[in-house]
Tab-separated table of C-alpha atoms in Angstrom:
chain	number	residue	atom	x	y	z
A	1	LYS	CA	-0.027	-0.027	0.025
A	2	ALA	CA	0.982	3.252	-0.705
A	3	GLY	CA	1.745	5.835	2.372
A	4	VAL	CA	0.175	8.898	3.245
A	5	THR	CA	1.496	11.814	1.141
A	6	GLN	CA	1.607	15.484	1.623
A	7	THR	CA	1.930	18.272	-0.734
A	8	PRO	CA	3.809	20.443	-0.989
A	9	ARG	CA	6.559	19.262	0.560
A	10	TYR	CA	8.430	22.966	1.255
A	11	LEU	CA	6.789	26.332	1.298
A	12	ILE	CA	7.669	29.543	2.205
A	13	LYS	CA	4.887	32.397	2.679
A	14	THR	CA	4.989	35.996	3.573
A	15	ARG	CA	2.787	37.097	6.614
A	16	GLY	CA	-0.540	37.680	6.159
A	17	GLN	CA	-0.575	35.341	3.184
A	18	GLN	CA	-2.770	31.878	3.502
A	19	VAL	CA	-1.729	28.556	2.635
A	20	THR	CA	-3.400	25.548	1.762
A	21	LEU	CA	-1.743	22.365	2.548
A	22	SER	CA	-2.790	18.690	1.117
A	23	CYS	CA	-2.811	15.318	1.837
A	24	SER	CA	-3.812	11.825	1.152
A	25	PRO	CA	-4.020	8.906	3.397
A	26	ILE	CA	-3.644	5.383	2.958
A	27	SER	CA	-6.263	3.777	0.509
A	28	GLY	CA	-8.746	2.617	3.006
A	29	HIS	CA	-7.789	4.935	6.211
A	30	ARG	CA	-10.855	7.392	7.207
A	31	SER	CA	-9.175	9.544	9.644
A	32	VAL	CA	-6.900	12.012	9.166
A	33	SER	CA	-5.405	13.956	11.723
A	34	TRP	CA	-2.992	16.976	11.294
A	35	TYR	CA	0.020	18.288	13.720
A	36	GLN	CA	2.094	20.726	13.939
A	37	GLN	CA	5.417	20.314	14.985
A	38	THR	CA	8.194	22.713	16.139
A	39	PRO	CA	11.408	22.616	18.204
A	40	GLY	CA	9.684	24.319	21.257
A	41	GLN	CA	6.373	22.674	21.254
A	42	GLY	CA	6.652	19.298	19.787
A	43	LEU	CA	3.929	17.834	18.185
A	44	GLN	CA	0.962	19.370	18.924
A	45	PHE	CA	-2.631	17.751	17.471
A	46	LEU	CA	-4.590	20.637	15.054
A	47	PHE	CA	-7.857	18.519	14.403
A	48	GLU	CA	-8.827	15.465	13.248
A	49	TYR	CA	-11.317	14.399	10.101
A	50	PHE	CA	-13.551	11.273	9.734
A	51	SER	CA	-15.695	10.636	7.329
A	52	GLU	CA	-15.855	14.232	6.221
A	53	THR	CA	-16.531	15.448	9.728
A	54	GLN	CA	-14.304	16.732	12.258
A	55	ARG	CA	-14.639	14.758	15.404
A	56	ASN	CA	-11.580	16.623	17.130
A	57	LYS	CA	-10.363	20.095	17.261
A	58	GLY	CA	-6.630	21.352	19.265
A	59	ASN	CA	-6.463	24.375	21.198
A	60	PHE	CA	-5.226	26.295	17.632
A	61	PRO	CA	-6.733	29.582	16.979
A	62	GLY	CA	-9.547	30.143	14.000
A	63	ARG	CA	-6.875	30.584	11.809
A	64	PHE	CA	-5.958	27.172	11.431
A	65	SER	CA	-9.214	25.228	9.741
A	66	GLY	CA	-9.235	21.708	7.315
A	67	ARG	CA	-11.751	19.736	5.607
A	68	GLN	CA	-12.015	15.993	4.302
A	69	PHE	CA	-13.123	15.264	1.004
A	70	SER	CA	-15.202	12.034	0.223
A	71	ASN	CA	-12.184	10.287	-0.667
A	72	SER	CA	-10.729	10.882	2.874
A	73	ARG	CA	-8.188	13.237	1.125
A	74	SER	CA	-7.433	16.421	3.528
A	75	GLU	CA	-6.498	19.840	3.321
A	76	MET	CA	-5.583	21.939	6.039
A	77	ASN	CA	-5.936	26.186	5.565
A	78	VAL	CA	-3.814	28.623	7.457
A	79	SER	CA	-5.390	32.268	7.042
A	80	THR	CA	-3.280	35.374	8.008
A	81	LEU	CA	0.405	33.788	8.272
A	82	GLU	CA	2.458	34.617	11.127
A	83	LEU	CA	5.750	34.440	11.724
A	84	GLY	CA	4.974	31.909	14.634
A	85	ASP	CA	3.178	29.813	12.044
A	86	SER	CA	6.874	28.481	10.819
A	87	ALA	CA	6.857	24.909	11.450
A	88	LEU	CA	6.730	20.989	10.110
A	89	TYR	CA	2.567	20.413	9.469
A	90	LEU	CA	2.347	16.814	9.748
A	91	CYS	CA	-0.963	14.975	8.350
A	92	ALA	CA	-1.722	11.597	9.870
A	93	SER	CA	-4.251	8.600	8.810
A	94	SER	CA	-5.605	5.925	10.725
A	95	GLY	CA	-8.139	2.673	10.332
A	96	THR	CA	-11.627	3.417	11.347
A	97	GLY	CA	-10.991	2.921	15.264
A	98	PHE	CA	-10.223	5.199	17.783
A	99	SER	CA	-7.654	2.830	18.707
A	100	TYR	CA	-5.867	2.690	15.876
A	101	GLU	CA	-1.983	3.500	15.599
A	102	GLN	CA	-1.186	6.403	12.963
A	103	TYR	CA	0.613	6.626	9.965
A	104	PHE	CA	2.425	9.874	9.136
A	105	GLY	CA	3.134	11.368	6.219
A	106	PRO	CA	6.526	13.408	5.559
A	107	GLY	CA	5.140	16.563	6.637
A	108	THR	CA	5.326	20.091	5.063
A	109	ARG	CA	7.799	22.425	6.132
A	110	LEU	CA	6.151	26.180	6.139
A	111	THR	CA	8.155	29.033	6.387
A	112	VAL	CA	6.405	32.096	7.389
A	113	THR	CA	8.840	34.936	6.699
B	1	SER	CA	-2.714	21.021	34.141
B	2	GLN	CA	-2.557	18.090	32.064
B	3	LYS	CA	1.333	17.067	30.680
B	4	ILE	CA	3.344	14.136	29.429
B	5	GLU	CA	6.796	14.223	30.258
B	6	GLN	CA	9.839	12.305	28.834
B	7	ASN	CA	12.936	11.677	30.185
B	8	SER	CA	15.941	14.083	29.557
B	9	GLU	CA	16.167	15.466	26.332
B	10	ALA	CA	18.878	13.456	25.280
B	11	LEU	CA	20.296	9.870	25.949
B	12	ASN	CA	23.287	8.171	25.713
B	13	ILE	CA	24.272	4.325	25.678
B	14	GLN	CA	26.851	2.063	23.959
B	15	GLU	CA	25.919	-0.285	21.381
B	16	GLY	CA	24.841	-3.956	22.651
B	17	LYS	CA	23.217	-1.940	25.975
B	18	THR	CA	19.376	-2.081	26.844
B	19	ALA	CA	17.978	1.645	26.198
B	20	THR	CA	15.350	2.851	28.703
B	21	LEU	CA	13.267	5.669	27.853
B	22	THR	CA	10.284	6.800	30.026
B	23	CYS	CA	6.941	8.685	29.849
B	24	ASN	CA	5.128	10.051	32.623
B	25	TYR	CA	1.738	11.956	32.515
B	26	THR	CA	-0.121	14.039	35.137
B	27	ASN	CA	-4.125	14.537	34.830
B	28	TYR	CA	-4.953	12.083	31.947
B	29	SER	CA	-6.643	8.856	32.230
B	30	PRO	CA	-5.439	7.259	29.105
B	31	ALA	CA	-7.431	4.188	28.084
B	32	TYR	CA	-4.042	2.966	25.402
B	33	LEU	CA	-0.508	4.580	25.099
B	34	GLN	CA	1.868	4.744	21.647
B	35	TRP	CA	5.115	4.954	20.906
B	36	TYR	CA	6.728	6.108	17.813
B	37	ARG	CA	10.140	6.653	16.186
B	38	GLN	CA	10.861	10.165	14.443
B	39	ASP	CA	14.225	10.253	12.724
B	40	PRO	CA	14.937	14.095	11.334
B	41	GLY	CA	13.075	15.934	8.999
B	42	ARG	CA	10.661	12.807	8.927
B	43	GLY	CA	7.108	11.660	9.737
B	44	PRO	CA	7.007	9.607	13.262
B	45	VAL	CA	6.660	6.232	12.319
B	46	PHE	CA	4.402	3.808	14.678
B	47	LEU	CA	6.443	1.103	16.703
B	48	LEU	CA	3.960	-0.153	19.638
B	49	LEU	CA	0.794	0.454	20.963
B	50	ILE	CA	-0.303	-0.701	24.665
B	51	ARG	CA	-3.801	-1.063	26.338
B	52	GLU	CA	-4.502	0.304	29.644
B	53	ASN	CA	-5.322	-3.237	30.480
B	54	GLU	CA	-1.926	-4.848	29.010
B	55	LYS	CA	1.039	-4.501	31.398
B	56	GLU	CA	3.591	-5.470	28.777
B	57	LYS	CA	3.629	-5.574	25.248
B	58	ARG	CA	7.109	-6.681	22.971
B	59	LYS	CA	7.825	-6.602	19.129
B	60	GLU	CA	11.599	-8.035	18.570
B	61	ARG	CA	14.178	-6.039	20.071
B	62	LEU	CA	11.595	-3.642	21.660
B	63	LYS	CA	9.391	-3.931	25.044
B	64	VAL	CA	6.820	-1.623	26.579
B	65	THR	CA	5.266	-1.360	30.010
B	66	PHE	CA	2.490	0.813	30.613
B	67	ASP	CA	1.692	1.490	34.907
B	68	THR	CA	-1.407	3.232	35.235
B	69	THR	CA	-0.681	3.632	38.978
B	70	LEU	CA	2.085	4.957	38.580
B	71	LYS	CA	0.881	6.796	35.246
B	72	GLN	CA	4.038	6.000	33.745
B	73	SER	CA	4.851	3.611	30.497
B	74	LEU	CA	8.780	2.715	29.771
B	75	PHE	CA	10.193	2.053	26.696
B	76	HIS	CA	13.291	-0.437	26.048
B	77	ILE	CA	15.136	-1.165	23.285
B	78	THR	CA	17.400	-4.279	24.112
B	79	ALA	CA	20.834	-5.271	22.213
B	80	SER	CA	21.310	-1.466	20.622
B	81	GLN	CA	22.319	-0.745	17.444
B	82	PRO	CA	23.448	2.459	16.257
B	83	ALA	CA	20.696	2.613	13.757
B	84	ASP	CA	18.284	2.903	16.525
B	85	SER	CA	19.437	6.244	17.513
B	86	ALA	CA	16.416	8.751	16.828
B	87	THR	CA	14.207	10.637	18.540
B	88	TYR	CA	11.377	8.634	20.297
B	89	LEU	CA	7.663	9.679	20.727
B	90	CYS	CA	5.437	8.160	23.262
B	91	ALA	CA	1.582	9.425	22.585
B	92	LEU	CA	-1.411	9.133	24.801
B	93	ASP	CA	-5.342	9.198	23.424
B	94	GLY	CA	-6.627	12.442	25.506
B	95	THR	CA	-9.372	11.823	27.752
B	96	SER	CA	-10.760	15.407	28.023
B	97	GLY	CA	-12.842	15.084	24.883
B	98	THR	CA	-11.375	17.664	22.732
B	99	TYR	CA	-7.921	16.064	21.831
B	100	LYS	CA	-7.034	12.670	20.275
B	101	TYR	CA	-3.716	12.290	20.396
B	102	ILE	CA	-0.953	13.698	22.893
B	103	PHE	CA	2.278	13.851	22.078
B	104	GLY	CA	5.268	14.089	24.747
B	105	THR	CA	8.333	16.596	23.435
B	106	GLY	CA	10.572	12.995	22.877
B	107	THR	CA	13.800	11.863	23.992
B	108	ARG	CA	16.646	12.025	22.023
B	109	LEU	CA	18.689	8.625	21.676
B	110	LYS	CA	22.210	7.996	20.162
B	111	VAL	CA	23.882	4.935	20.251
B	112	LEU	CA	27.414	4.862	20.428
B	113	ALA	CA	29.068	1.959	18.320
């Protein structure tokens, strides 16, 4: 099976712009989670989607949003970018159960200047 | 407040020895706990999952214990090899209803040849 893919892998944006990141889960996986990873804060949960519905949400401002399509592919959007949004954004997919392990993509490295 | 702590930022051990990594948590009642490995610039890779009613889980050279009374998990790598050098993350399911997975900050393991 192909793994989780994320596009783009690298991105440079200017403060105030918006960005959309894409994630394609492993075939058959219906749950997609998004995480932000920074050296200072580690891996922080953004949100999780299952069958096009947001089931869980982390403690991030409303500038961070996401959605999931009927084919389980997911996108996350960050509006009005701030310098502090520079991070590695990771997407993970898992099976149908809440307790299934997660399979992570390679991440998108976002740099905000 | 809810917190997950992993022992020391870095752990250096000699090849062939057993590495023991610690994950302590407070103010959580997780149903299960997971361990991941992360190499620089890559997404985490799932290693093991242990449920609250399991005391120990093994997979090849890896062993995980889970003590819900002590609120602690230990992760052991026996006969360690330089290829085991990586950052190891523990993660648990947040029971607050808001989060799905909460990750520790990780322990950087370096196995010296």
